[in-house]
Amino acid sequence: MSSSLYLTKDEVTIKEIFVSITSVIIRKQLTKYKYVMANRSLESCRSKQDLLGRLLKIPRRNKVTICYRSFSLFKGAMVIPKNEAKKGVLLYLHGGGYICGGMDYATSVGTILSVKCSIRVFCAAYRLAPEHKFPAALEDGLTAYQYLISSGYKPEQIILCGESTGGGLVYSLGLRIKKEKLPLPGGIISISPWSDLTLSGASYKFNKDAYPIMTKEQLEFYADCYAIDRDNPYVSPLFGEFQNFPPSLIFVGENEIMLDDANRLHEKLLSDKCESRLIVAQGMWHGYILYCLKENRCDFKEINSFLTDRLPGERSLLWMRLDNAAKIFPATYRRNNNHVFRLSATLTEEVDNTFLQSALDATVKRFPTIAVRLRRGLFWYYLEEIVMAPEIQEERAYPLAKMPFENIRKCAFRVLVYQNRIAVEFFHALTDGNGGLIFLKTLVAEYLKQRYTIEIPAVNGVLNCSEAATEQEKQDSFQKYAGTVTKSRAADNSYRLSGTNENEGYLNATTFLLDTKELLNAAKRQGVTLTVFVAAVLIKACYEIQNETVPLKKQKPLKLLIPVNLRKLFYSKSLRNFVLYVTPGINPQMGKWSLEEICKSIHHQMGLLVNKKEMAAMITANVRVEQLIVLRIIPLFLKNLVMKIAYNLVNEGKNCLALSNLGVVCLPDEMQNYIERFDFMLGASPQDVYNCGVISLGNLLCLNFVRSIKEPILEQKVYSILKMQGVNVKAEGNRR
């Protein structure tokens, strides 16, 4: 809509249409609109049609999210209703005489259909005549249909829908799909179809005075703009052959000059042995359904009934068993250790919460395995998809604040905003850092697309919110790759860092901002990877702390808990948990350790531990425990007790801290200039007083420490070691 605070005289005339409440008043306003549009230039007609669409959208614009998609020759958009209930999608082709009707108009009508029918609507803003004559619109419709199939929709889940020009074009598209020997869609809904561009129907004469919007002369002009060969079945589908076509539902107004286009199309479908139902609305005009009149509410009931009959069942909320790694998290939940991790993106400009909420509404539909709540069953916890996205929250006083269990049972993640930072905090049962990063990148991409009206391709871990989640993304890959050989998980206790616990669960966050090249050069000088180098620095720091506080004879081994992304070893596109842990370290009682020696030791240990065979044996060991018949049949409250004991025996006291490196964040080029940095934080607790996350964007690496104690003992040591290695450090934190 115009950025002006006031509407022009013509715009006021159009807007008056939509403040009316009865068909009598609307008919009068439409008659005025007919003269407003008469003798307009092509550009003016197009702008007024788009304005008409934007005004149609106003009452329902907050009930949907729109995700745009660019094709090589045209643009499309998926309209996603917040009340989505049907399993399928409408492929909507707009009206406008082939010369009008851009994206604004298409998404506006798509919004009406989406909200009224509780279904996704994909709008194809096909190329317009006279710049793009036949078969441009038809080719674009075919591309949109093939795109939906490639996005995961089965043909029977796609319903073609159009009004006016689009009402005829959907039948031309059906004929083209049939010609290409592609599977036909599940059905066709046509509103006031223009199916005969030769204009041979008798109603062009007998309804000439009754029809309030357009004239036969206008339609002659539109037809000439679009095609020369007007009796071609792909131009005028009335002359096509419809054998084996899916069922049709056709609406038309009694007073339309195109009344015979609908009547004759219906008769042709029946003569070709197709199922078709025609509804003629008394006293109504062209495209009357789109005005959502009180007198015609039954028409949307008819559409919904048709969709219910044609689509393979209503969309039910996805529920999933917890993956193998996730089962431990709800069982070992504690008030001060609730297994939450955090990912955040810092943008170049302050975040607009309105756009972010809209982006989140779209993103959660794309991630049914992450946008979930935790539910309690008799034998196991399970995850259930949430109906709507949670509300955006303002940032708290400190990161990773307690996520109460009752909140996790409503929604197991939260989105927080502070100035120009977007953060997502996940209950670990949903996903690991790799899946969480894909969620965050997709959310930020959708936000940027909506706020700045830019195109961002679905590459480098950014998913397309218009597409459906794949079965591979929902997979529990632990079950897929469990083998026959197991590996013991027994381990010696490790030295634990300690200090003065913060009150009320407060967590301190310290971030070291590092030059990635400097850190890589320091690692290269030691002949190790960046992850091994950072791990060695942390172990060296813990080694020095223990030397200062514990006599040598009482010193314990120093080990880190390092997650391994199994997707790098086993083919998996799962967005659920798919990591295991290794615990490399040193024994200080063997003698003095230099940083160089620690680097070499960790490097060789990682080489021995991180390989496909070792990881497969660990996967098998974990899955075997889950499959024990005794564990499977005992009730959940007893199972939780057993799992807590097992967790304490296997994990408690086995490492100094966790170090998780998500590596370099790759983004589409179109996002680069909008994002300054990413951060990755793991929660800490009185038991695990420190954890460390690493993530980098471009040449900026963030080393994020989170601690539950007051004293920054580890950060001070790490800072000194890095400086000695020629790595400059800029530190920031939330210390109160």
XYZ file of C-alpha atoms in Angstrom:
736
model
C 0.000 0.000 0.000
C 1.090 3.569 -0.529
C 3.371 4.879 2.194
C 1.213 8.030 2.322
C -0.967 8.477 5.413
C -3.959 9.218 3.205
C -5.615 7.383 0.325
C -6.143 8.994 -3.046
C -9.682 9.621 -4.293
C -9.591 6.439 -6.391
C -8.213 4.439 -3.468
C -11.037 5.685 -1.235
C -13.538 4.518 -3.844
C -11.978 1.047 -3.821
C -11.727 0.911 -0.032
C -15.426 1.721 0.344
C -16.139 -1.663 -1.221
C -14.731 -3.439 1.810
C -16.450 -1.463 4.558
C -19.835 -2.564 3.200
C -21.621 -5.446 4.850
C -24.270 -6.508 2.352
C -24.175 -7.645 -1.258
C -26.543 -4.813 -2.270
C -24.161 -2.118 -1.074
C -21.123 -3.920 -2.498
C -22.823 -4.186 -5.866
C -23.249 -0.408 -5.902
C -19.618 0.121 -4.956
C -18.446 -2.339 -7.625
C -20.410 -0.405 -10.219
C -18.472 2.707 -9.166
C -15.267 0.695 -9.383
C -16.169 -0.273 -12.954
C -16.036 3.384 -13.969
C -12.908 4.046 -11.895
C -11.138 1.365 -13.962
C -12.559 2.389 -17.344
C -10.072 3.837 -19.825
C -7.149 3.407 -17.448
C -3.637 2.745 -18.675
C -2.236 -0.748 -18.301
C 0.086 0.383 -15.507
C -2.792 2.070 -13.676
C -4.988 -1.020 -13.986
C -2.222 -3.151 -12.510
C -1.629 -0.818 -9.580
C -5.356 -0.662 -8.796
C -5.618 -4.447 -8.926
C -2.732 -4.747 -6.465
C -4.354 -2.163 -4.223
C -7.580 -4.138 -4.368
C -5.652 -7.169 -3.199
C -3.918 -5.371 -0.351
C -7.229 -4.116 0.939
C -8.695 -7.612 0.750
C -5.819 -8.811 2.924
C -6.188 -6.248 5.733
C -8.722 -8.126 7.928
C -6.633 -11.334 7.905
C -3.017 -10.260 7.470
C -2.095 -11.131 11.071
C -3.499 -14.634 10.726
C -0.927 -15.860 8.213
C 2.779 -15.828 7.478
C 3.974 -15.346 3.911
C 7.224 -16.925 2.695
C 8.401 -15.690 -0.690
C 10.151 -17.825 -3.296
C 11.904 -16.632 -6.453
C 11.990 -18.639 -9.653
C 14.019 -17.777 -12.732
C 11.095 -16.127 -14.549
C 8.491 -15.307 -11.893
C 7.901 -15.082 -8.149
C 5.886 -17.234 -5.809
C 4.875 -17.211 -2.159
C 3.630 -19.742 0.361
C 0.865 -18.418 2.605
C 0.886 -20.361 5.880
C -2.125 -19.991 8.200
C -1.645 -19.977 11.942
C -4.691 -22.258 12.155
C -3.245 -24.808 9.705
C -5.274 -28.001 9.973
C -5.245 -29.670 6.559
C -2.546 -31.885 5.120
C -1.929 -30.476 1.665
C -1.615 -27.251 -0.305
C -3.629 -25.139 -2.732
C -1.755 -24.038 -5.837
C -3.480 -20.714 -6.486
C -3.396 -18.964 -9.877
C -4.769 -15.432 -9.725
C -7.189 -13.533 -11.910
C -6.636 -10.281 -13.786
C -7.272 -11.002 -17.452
C -3.694 -12.250 -17.933
C -2.553 -8.595 -17.863
C -3.036 -7.695 -14.157
C -2.493 -9.304 -10.793
C 0.968 -9.249 -9.254
C 2.283 -10.713 -6.035
C 0.292 -8.321 -3.800
C -2.983 -9.394 -5.332
C -2.066 -13.080 -5.448
C -1.020 -13.276 -1.802
C -4.094 -11.308 -0.738
C -6.507 -13.800 -2.275
C -4.197 -16.558 -1.072
C -4.551 -15.171 2.462
C -8.337 -15.341 2.272
C -8.262 -18.928 1.046
C -5.610 -19.917 3.584
C -7.449 -18.530 6.611
C -10.901 -19.665 5.535
C -9.741 -23.184 4.668
C -6.941 -23.639 7.276
C -4.548 -24.773 4.576
C -1.309 -23.627 2.978
C -1.707 -21.739 -0.279
C 1.127 -21.398 -2.790
C 0.591 -18.315 -4.938
C 2.274 -18.190 -8.344
C 2.561 -14.608 -9.629
C 2.982 -15.758 -13.214
C 4.305 -13.510 -15.975
C 1.769 -11.099 -17.427
C 0.731 -10.172 -20.960
C 1.215 -8.319 -23.225
C 4.931 -8.414 -22.289
C 4.722 -12.187 -21.863
C 2.152 -13.798 -24.099
C 0.914 -17.388 -24.134
C 2.308 -19.818 -23.003
C 4.199 -17.818 -20.312
C 1.465 -18.030 -17.643
C 0.929 -21.728 -18.352
C 4.651 -22.515 -18.189
C 4.952 -20.684 -14.857
C 1.988 -22.594 -13.451
C 3.638 -25.873 -14.476
C 6.903 -24.792 -12.814
C 5.023 -24.001 -9.607
C 3.327 -27.421 -9.671
C 6.633 -29.213 -10.180
C 8.185 -27.135 -7.397
C 5.524 -28.264 -4.921
C 6.122 -31.907 -5.838
C 9.875 -31.450 -5.447
C 9.222 -29.836 -2.056
C 7.699 -33.029 -0.714
C 4.011 -32.711 -1.559
C 2.427 -35.703 -3.209
C 0.299 -34.895 -6.280
C -2.862 -35.957 -4.448
C -2.004 -33.396 -1.736
C -2.076 -30.545 -4.269
C -5.371 -28.875 -5.181
C -5.370 -26.442 -8.115
C -7.343 -23.297 -7.393
C -7.968 -20.109 -9.313
C -10.444 -17.331 -9.869
C -11.440 -15.596 -13.110
C -8.432 -15.913 -15.429
C -6.835 -18.263 -12.927
C -10.068 -20.262 -12.802
C -9.598 -21.156 -16.457
C -5.822 -21.371 -16.249
C -5.995 -24.170 -13.665
C -7.750 -26.329 -16.273
C -5.188 -25.380 -18.922
C -2.537 -26.369 -16.396
C -4.286 -29.678 -15.784
C -4.247 -30.356 -19.532
C -0.553 -29.483 -19.663
C 0.242 -31.739 -16.690
C -1.609 -34.528 -18.464
C 0.300 -33.888 -21.692
C 3.631 -34.070 -19.821
C 2.465 -37.415 -18.364
C 2.920 -36.107 -14.844
C 0.640 -37.294 -12.026
C -2.490 -35.150 -11.848
C -3.396 -33.118 -8.743
C -5.965 -34.182 -6.173
C -8.671 -31.797 -7.340
C -9.548 -28.446 -8.912
C -11.447 -25.503 -7.399
C -12.463 -22.860 -9.910
C -14.151 -19.560 -9.075
C -15.819 -17.690 -11.941
C -13.579 -19.354 -14.550
C -12.718 -17.612 -17.810
C -12.532 -20.814 -19.814
C -13.398 -19.508 -23.289
C -11.244 -16.677 -24.643
C -13.241 -16.769 -27.902
C -16.103 -15.257 -25.850
C -18.704 -17.436 -27.563
C -21.053 -17.937 -24.609
C -24.602 -16.577 -24.733
C -24.230 -14.968 -21.292
C -21.947 -12.312 -22.787
C -25.145 -10.898 -24.252
C -27.959 -11.711 -21.842
C -25.964 -10.722 -18.715
C -24.444 -7.634 -20.305
C -26.452 -5.193 -18.167
C -26.622 -7.347 -15.019
C -22.844 -7.698 -14.663
C -21.398 -4.759 -12.670
C -17.638 -4.959 -13.226
C -16.447 -5.507 -16.794
C -17.578 -5.633 -20.414
C -17.119 -7.996 -23.318
C -15.004 -5.327 -25.017
C -12.563 -5.337 -22.099
C -12.264 -9.109 -22.278
C -11.624 -8.922 -26.037
C -8.708 -6.606 -25.280
C -7.350 -8.928 -22.580
C -7.630 -11.962 -24.859
C -5.810 -10.193 -27.703
C -3.024 -9.221 -25.311
C -2.563 -12.835 -24.238
C -2.920 -15.066 -27.299
C -3.574 -15.170 -31.022
C -4.856 -18.737 -31.264
C -7.761 -18.295 -28.852
C -9.427 -21.668 -29.448
C -6.260 -23.533 -28.459
C -7.268 -25.802 -25.512
C -4.265 -24.539 -23.526
C -5.650 -20.988 -23.986
C -9.374 -21.779 -23.797
C -9.601 -25.022 -21.798
C -13.298 -25.314 -22.620
C -12.137 -26.939 -25.863
C -9.877 -29.481 -24.159
C -10.307 -33.185 -23.439
C -10.666 -33.907 -19.713
C -10.809 -37.686 -19.466
C -9.299 -38.914 -16.156
C -9.240 -35.420 -14.687
C -9.582 -35.144 -10.885
C -12.870 -33.919 -9.356
C -13.830 -30.273 -9.831
C -15.752 -27.754 -7.747
C -16.880 -24.714 -9.770
C -18.492 -21.513 -8.478
C -20.089 -18.817 -10.612
C -22.394 -15.847 -10.086
C -25.795 -15.821 -11.736
C -25.219 -12.320 -13.109
C -21.799 -12.870 -14.678
C -21.220 -12.337 -18.358
C -18.910 -15.365 -17.997
C -21.758 -17.517 -16.636
C -21.678 -19.753 -19.707
C -17.909 -20.228 -19.355
C -18.639 -22.057 -16.108
C -21.811 -23.818 -17.280
C -20.270 -25.189 -20.471
C -17.024 -26.165 -18.713
C -19.024 -28.124 -16.150
C -21.004 -29.868 -18.887
C -17.819 -30.692 -20.796
C -16.275 -32.242 -17.689
C -19.346 -34.396 -17.149
C -19.404 -35.469 -20.790
C -15.763 -36.551 -20.447
C -16.777 -38.771 -17.487
C -15.197 -36.488 -14.866
C -16.645 -35.668 -11.466
C -17.752 -32.022 -11.328
C -20.028 -29.918 -9.153
C -21.282 -26.501 -10.243
C -22.654 -23.942 -7.770
C -24.483 -20.964 -9.303
C -25.045 -18.183 -6.752
C -28.239 -16.240 -7.311
C -27.798 -12.507 -7.859
C -24.000 -12.726 -7.512
C -21.239 -11.309 -9.659
C -17.788 -12.302 -10.864
C -15.503 -13.623 -8.112
C -18.098 -12.897 -5.420
C -16.634 -15.509 -3.031
C -13.539 -13.403 -2.399
C -15.641 -10.697 -0.696
C -16.570 -13.160 2.078
C -20.199 -12.059 2.141
C -22.405 -13.079 5.010
C -24.980 -14.338 2.515
C -22.499 -16.784 1.014
C -20.694 -18.305 3.978
C -21.920 -21.681 2.816
C -19.546 -21.492 -0.170
C -16.468 -21.794 2.031
C -18.175 -24.697 3.775
C -18.482 -26.313 0.347
C -14.781 -25.671 -0.350
C -13.762 -27.103 3.006
C -15.941 -30.139 2.453
C -14.365 -30.656 -0.975
C -10.875 -30.381 0.513
C -11.730 -32.796 3.300
C -12.974 -35.339 0.761
C -9.994 -34.946 -1.559
C -7.014 -34.548 0.758
C -5.562 -37.593 2.549
C -6.759 -36.758 6.059
C -6.490 -33.641 8.168
C -3.074 -32.522 9.253
C -2.386 -33.964 12.681
C 0.318 -32.705 14.985
C 3.534 -34.640 14.643
C 4.637 -36.630 17.677
C 7.938 -38.435 18.037
C 9.699 -40.721 20.425
C 12.785 -39.125 21.893
C 15.940 -39.986 20.000
C 18.536 -42.127 21.737
C 20.598 -39.183 23.005
C 17.537 -37.196 24.075
C 16.103 -39.726 26.524
C 18.585 -38.844 29.254
C 17.757 -35.124 29.371
C 14.221 -35.130 30.842
C 15.153 -38.029 33.135
C 18.103 -36.114 34.623
C 16.473 -32.667 34.663
C 17.377 -30.706 37.774
C 16.281 -27.343 39.004
C 19.780 -25.927 38.495
C 20.823 -28.080 35.529
C 18.082 -28.210 32.939
C 20.120 -29.154 29.840
C 19.574 -25.968 27.840
C 21.955 -24.553 25.234
C 21.880 -21.244 23.403
C 22.654 -19.950 19.921
C 22.454 -16.294 18.970
C 23.024 -14.025 15.984
C 23.993 -10.389 16.398
C 22.673 -8.249 13.542
C 23.896 -4.918 12.248
C 20.618 -3.180 13.118
C 18.173 -3.348 16.008
C 15.681 -6.197 15.751
C 12.061 -5.410 14.890
C 9.996 -7.796 17.007
C 6.956 -7.614 14.722
C 8.899 -8.959 11.747
C 10.716 -11.471 13.946
C 7.451 -12.860 15.325
C 6.128 -13.260 11.799
C 9.369 -14.980 10.770
C 9.148 -17.312 13.771
C 5.555 -18.199 12.848
C 6.826 -19.384 9.466
C 9.969 -21.075 10.772
C 8.236 -23.303 13.318
C 6.114 -24.800 10.539
C 9.320 -25.847 8.784
C 10.788 -27.486 11.900
C 8.151 -29.837 13.348
C 10.905 -31.776 15.169
C 12.144 -28.663 17.026
C 8.949 -26.633 17.468
C 7.653 -29.111 20.027
C 6.703 -29.605 23.639
C 7.695 -32.458 25.939
C 4.894 -34.860 26.816
C 4.850 -37.597 29.425
C 3.796 -41.119 28.458
C 3.413 -44.243 30.584
C 6.821 -45.664 29.636
C 8.691 -42.834 27.894
C 8.605 -39.115 27.370
C 7.801 -38.046 23.817
C 7.742 -34.842 21.772
C 4.619 -33.298 20.265
C 4.545 -30.522 17.681
C 3.186 -27.208 18.967
C 0.227 -25.558 17.250
C 1.621 -22.015 17.175
C 4.964 -20.328 17.661
C 5.774 -19.009 21.142
C 5.814 -15.282 21.797
C 9.141 -13.498 21.378
C 10.629 -12.709 24.792
C 12.864 -9.875 25.933
C 16.360 -10.937 26.963
C 16.804 -11.909 30.614
C 19.436 -10.653 33.029
C 21.678 -13.565 32.129
C 21.736 -16.274 29.438
C 20.410 -19.810 29.854
C 18.162 -18.935 32.770
C 16.217 -21.786 34.285
C 13.681 -23.275 31.872
C 11.004 -24.637 34.235
C 9.819 -28.136 33.445
C 6.231 -26.946 33.183
C 7.370 -24.527 30.440
C 9.186 -27.301 28.584
C 5.913 -29.207 28.572
C 4.313 -26.268 26.747
C 7.166 -25.308 24.414
C 10.707 -26.658 24.706
C 12.550 -23.668 23.231
C 12.390 -19.891 23.528
C 13.390 -16.943 21.355
C 14.918 -13.930 23.084
C 15.719 -10.462 21.765
C 18.064 -7.796 23.069
C 18.647 -4.761 20.864
C 20.240 -6.235 17.704
C 20.654 -9.814 18.995
C 18.355 -12.761 18.311
C 18.916 -15.745 20.611
C 17.279 -19.170 20.684
C 17.591 -21.385 23.763
C 16.820 -25.077 23.256
C 16.050 -27.888 25.658
C 18.666 -30.413 24.566
C 16.137 -33.219 24.014
C 15.003 -31.421 20.825
C 18.236 -31.179 18.897
C 21.981 -30.693 19.118
C 24.016 -27.591 18.271
C 24.102 -28.474 14.568
C 20.315 -28.743 14.271
C 19.897 -25.655 16.438
C 22.185 -23.648 14.164
C 20.120 -24.589 11.097
C 16.987 -23.456 12.948
C 18.579 -20.121 13.914
C 19.968 -19.446 10.432
C 16.593 -20.195 8.856
C 14.817 -17.951 11.376
C 17.218 -15.070 10.742
C 16.975 -15.552 6.961
C 13.186 -15.439 7.114
C 13.361 -12.322 9.296
C 15.684 -10.562 6.849
C 13.515 -11.548 3.889
C 10.401 -10.121 5.507
C 11.946 -6.974 6.928
C 14.130 -5.930 4.000
C 12.200 -7.587 1.137
C 15.285 -9.408 -0.102
C 15.711 -12.817 -1.680
C 17.775 -15.369 0.251
C 18.331 -18.794 -1.319
C 17.939 -21.993 0.677
C 21.639 -22.880 0.790
C 24.379 -23.247 3.425
C 22.079 -24.563 6.109
C 19.210 -22.140 5.468
C 15.980 -24.040 4.800
C 13.030 -22.858 2.737
C 10.037 -22.253 5.005
C 7.710 -22.881 2.057
C 8.794 -26.508 1.926
C 7.677 -29.393 4.102
C 10.031 -31.136 6.508
C 11.521 -34.302 5.042
C 11.460 -37.739 6.623
C 15.272 -37.671 6.734
C 15.138 -34.585 8.938
C 12.832 -36.367 11.378
C 14.969 -39.502 11.563
C 16.535 -40.902 14.751
C 19.884 -41.672 13.127
C 21.173 -43.503 16.199
C 18.736 -46.324 15.496
C 19.760 -46.405 11.822
C 23.485 -46.807 12.473
C 23.447 -49.093 15.512
C 25.567 -52.175 14.759
C 26.619 -55.333 16.603
C 29.878 -54.361 18.337
C 29.692 -52.297 21.515
C 32.210 -50.256 23.441
C 32.440 -49.750 27.184
C 31.623 -46.275 28.431
C 33.440 -46.683 31.753
C 35.859 -43.858 32.569
C 37.957 -42.593 35.458
C 36.982 -39.527 37.430
C 38.472 -36.207 36.390
C 39.536 -33.062 38.194
C 36.591 -30.681 38.616
C 36.846 -26.932 38.723
C 35.210 -25.325 41.742
C 34.476 -21.967 43.296
C 31.823 -19.900 45.043
C 28.396 -20.777 43.628
C 26.294 -17.909 42.342
C 22.945 -17.330 44.022
C 19.581 -18.236 42.493
C 21.042 -19.996 39.488
C 22.735 -16.916 38.057
C 25.178 -17.710 35.242
C 28.195 -15.683 34.223
C 28.909 -15.459 30.509
C 32.319 -14.383 29.218
C 33.112 -14.163 25.515
C 36.596 -14.020 24.063
C 36.514 -12.339 20.653
C 39.403 -13.747 18.641
C 40.878 -13.324 15.189
C 40.241 -16.654 13.481
C 43.397 -16.403 11.396
C 45.555 -15.742 14.468
C 44.076 -18.754 16.249
C 44.510 -20.959 13.190
C 48.123 -19.864 12.862
C 48.749 -20.703 16.531
C 47.195 -24.146 15.974
C 49.230 -24.622 12.806
C 52.439 -23.906 14.686
C 51.532 -26.808 16.978
C 50.618 -28.998 14.014
C 47.000 -29.500 15.147
C 43.471 -28.419 14.246
C 41.809 -25.410 15.796
C 39.549 -27.622 17.945
C 42.507 -29.608 19.278
C 44.411 -26.391 19.980
C 41.543 -24.837 21.948
C 41.058 -28.120 23.824
C 44.774 -28.186 24.700
C 44.626 -24.580 25.919
C 41.672 -25.418 28.191
C 43.404 -28.516 29.560
C 46.597 -26.511 30.101
C 44.580 -23.902 32.025
C 42.943 -26.584 34.189
C 46.347 -28.195 34.667
C 47.785 -24.952 36.033
C 44.764 -24.361 38.300
C 45.034 -27.862 39.765
C 48.796 -27.453 40.282
C 48.150 -24.296 42.294
C 45.498 -25.834 44.545
C 46.081 -29.616 44.796
C 49.240 -31.543 45.836
C 50.649 -33.669 43.032
C 49.898 -36.987 44.762
C 46.195 -36.103 45.007
C 45.824 -34.715 41.523
C 43.312 -36.313 39.162
C 43.338 -36.719 35.373
C 42.249 -33.698 33.315
C 39.699 -34.483 30.626
C 37.350 -32.550 28.385
C 33.960 -33.669 27.130
C 34.011 -32.949 23.371
C 30.874 -33.575 21.252
C 31.425 -35.242 17.876
C 29.030 -34.375 15.055
C 28.252 -37.830 13.695
C 26.870 -36.383 10.472
C 30.482 -35.995 9.340
C 31.019 -39.757 9.702
C 27.584 -41.184 8.854
C 25.238 -39.870 6.182
C 22.396 -38.123 7.949
C 20.237 -35.059 7.428
C 18.561 -35.452 10.800
C 17.692 -32.234 12.634
C 17.469 -34.170 15.880
C 20.327 -35.109 18.184
C 23.102 -36.956 16.394
C 26.263 -36.401 18.415
C 28.379 -38.529 20.727
C 31.146 -37.500 23.076
C 34.820 -38.279 23.465
C 36.891 -37.406 26.553
C 40.537 -36.820 25.643
C 42.846 -35.635 28.394
C 46.122 -35.977 30.304
C 47.317 -37.452 33.606
C 49.345 -34.833 35.540
C 50.955 -37.507 37.701
C 52.951 -38.651 34.672
C 55.054 -35.505 35.019
C 55.076 -31.913 33.806
C 53.059 -31.108 30.698
C 53.837 -28.307 28.266
C 51.249 -26.925 25.882
C 53.122 -28.544 22.986
C 52.931 -31.967 24.664
C 49.251 -31.539 25.462
C 48.537 -30.573 21.835
C 50.256 -33.707 20.537
C 48.515 -35.962 23.049
C 45.038 -34.577 22.358
C 45.683 -34.735 18.603
C 46.526 -38.459 18.732
C 43.710 -39.283 21.144
C 41.182 -37.583 18.890
C 42.538 -39.509 15.936
C 42.096 -42.799 17.798
C 38.651 -41.975 19.160
C 36.950 -40.059 16.340
C 36.475 -42.524 13.510
C 33.556 -44.410 12.070
C 34.245 -47.753 13.786
C 34.758 -46.305 17.271
C 31.666 -44.120 16.985
C 29.547 -46.990 15.619
C 30.499 -49.080 18.648
C 29.460 -46.254 20.970
C 26.158 -45.825 19.126
C 25.492 -49.551 19.508
C 26.283 -49.483 23.226
C 23.809 -46.650 23.809
C 21.049 -48.203 21.704
C 21.514 -51.607 23.363
C 20.789 -50.072 26.765
C 17.637 -48.453 25.434
C 16.468 -51.794 24.019
C 16.806 -53.739 27.276
C 13.424 -55.347 27.851
C 13.552 -54.591 31.577
C 14.087 -50.899 30.919
C 11.377 -50.795 28.274
C 8.571 -52.247 30.386
C 9.072 -50.441 33.686
C 6.946 -47.314 34.256
C 8.425 -43.915 33.541
C 8.864 -42.818 37.157
C 11.018 -45.904 37.889
C 12.812 -45.546 34.570
C 13.743 -41.968 35.452
C 15.252 -43.165 38.726
C 17.301 -45.862 36.961
C 18.497 -43.415 34.298
C 19.526 -40.843 36.889
C 21.634 -43.434 38.703
C 23.197 -44.596 35.434
C 23.877 -41.000 34.381
C 25.619 -40.259 37.673
C 27.760 -43.375 37.375
C 28.747 -42.827 33.748
C 28.924 -39.035 33.462
C 29.185 -37.290 36.822
C 32.744 -36.300 37.681
C 34.224 -37.664 34.452
C 35.460 -34.378 32.942
C 36.611 -30.874 33.794
C 34.176 -29.193 31.413
C 32.597 -29.562 27.991
C 34.036 -27.966 24.851
C 31.765 -27.834 21.799
C 32.965 -26.285 18.541
C 30.286 -25.676 15.921
C 32.949 -24.453 13.515
C 32.591 -21.823 10.814
C 29.069 -20.573 10.124
C 28.414 -20.590 6.383
C 25.698 -18.233 5.170
C 24.157 -17.324 1.831
C 25.951 -14.280 0.411
C 22.727 -12.287 0.682
C 22.822 -12.532 4.510
C 26.470 -11.626 5.076
C 26.088 -7.854 5.366
C 23.278 -8.091 7.918
C 25.030 -10.215 10.566
C 28.001 -9.304 12.733
C 28.582 -12.512 14.686
C 27.222 -15.749 16.135
C 27.540 -17.007 19.717
C 27.155 -20.512 21.123
C 26.722 -21.183 24.849
C 26.348 -24.360 26.894
C 24.689 -24.243 30.280
C 26.615 -24.665 33.558
C 25.487 -25.893 36.973
C 26.818 -26.393 40.514
C 27.964 -29.845 39.347
C 29.454 -28.700 36.018
C 30.609 -25.212 36.913
C 32.121 -24.412 33.507
C 31.304 -25.126 29.879
C 32.667 -23.653 26.693
C 31.230 -23.144 23.189
C 33.102 -22.101 20.049
C 31.659 -20.666 16.860
C 33.003 -18.354 14.145
C 31.718 -16.143 11.364
C 34.206 -14.863 8.825
C 37.356 -13.880 10.659
C 35.661 -13.440 14.055
C 35.687 -16.399 16.439
C 33.687 -16.321 19.659
C 34.924 -18.443 22.554
C 31.962 -18.466 24.946
C 32.516 -19.420 28.605
C 29.533 -20.007 30.878
C 30.125 -20.569 34.591
C 27.971 -20.997 37.688
C 30.659 -19.741 40.078
C 31.725 -16.197 40.856
C 35.463 -16.491 40.253
C 36.639 -16.288 36.599
C 39.516 -18.657 37.273
C 39.454 -20.453 33.932
C 39.053 -17.355 31.762
C 42.089 -15.724 33.408
C 44.314 -18.718 32.714
C 43.080 -19.153 29.130
C 43.593 -15.450 28.460
C 47.235 -15.673 29.616
C 47.969 -18.805 27.588
C 46.476 -17.350 24.405
C 48.444 -14.132 24.804
C 51.637 -16.157 25.205
C 50.794 -17.898 21.921
C 50.501 -14.568 20.119
C 46.700 -14.567 19.993
C 45.074 -11.219 20.794
C 41.977 -11.446 22.966
C 39.106 -9.023 23.463
C 36.908 -10.051 26.377
C 33.330 -9.102 27.216
C 30.861 -10.440 29.736
C 27.751 -9.976 31.846
C 29.440 -9.920 35.255
C 27.089 -8.106 37.627
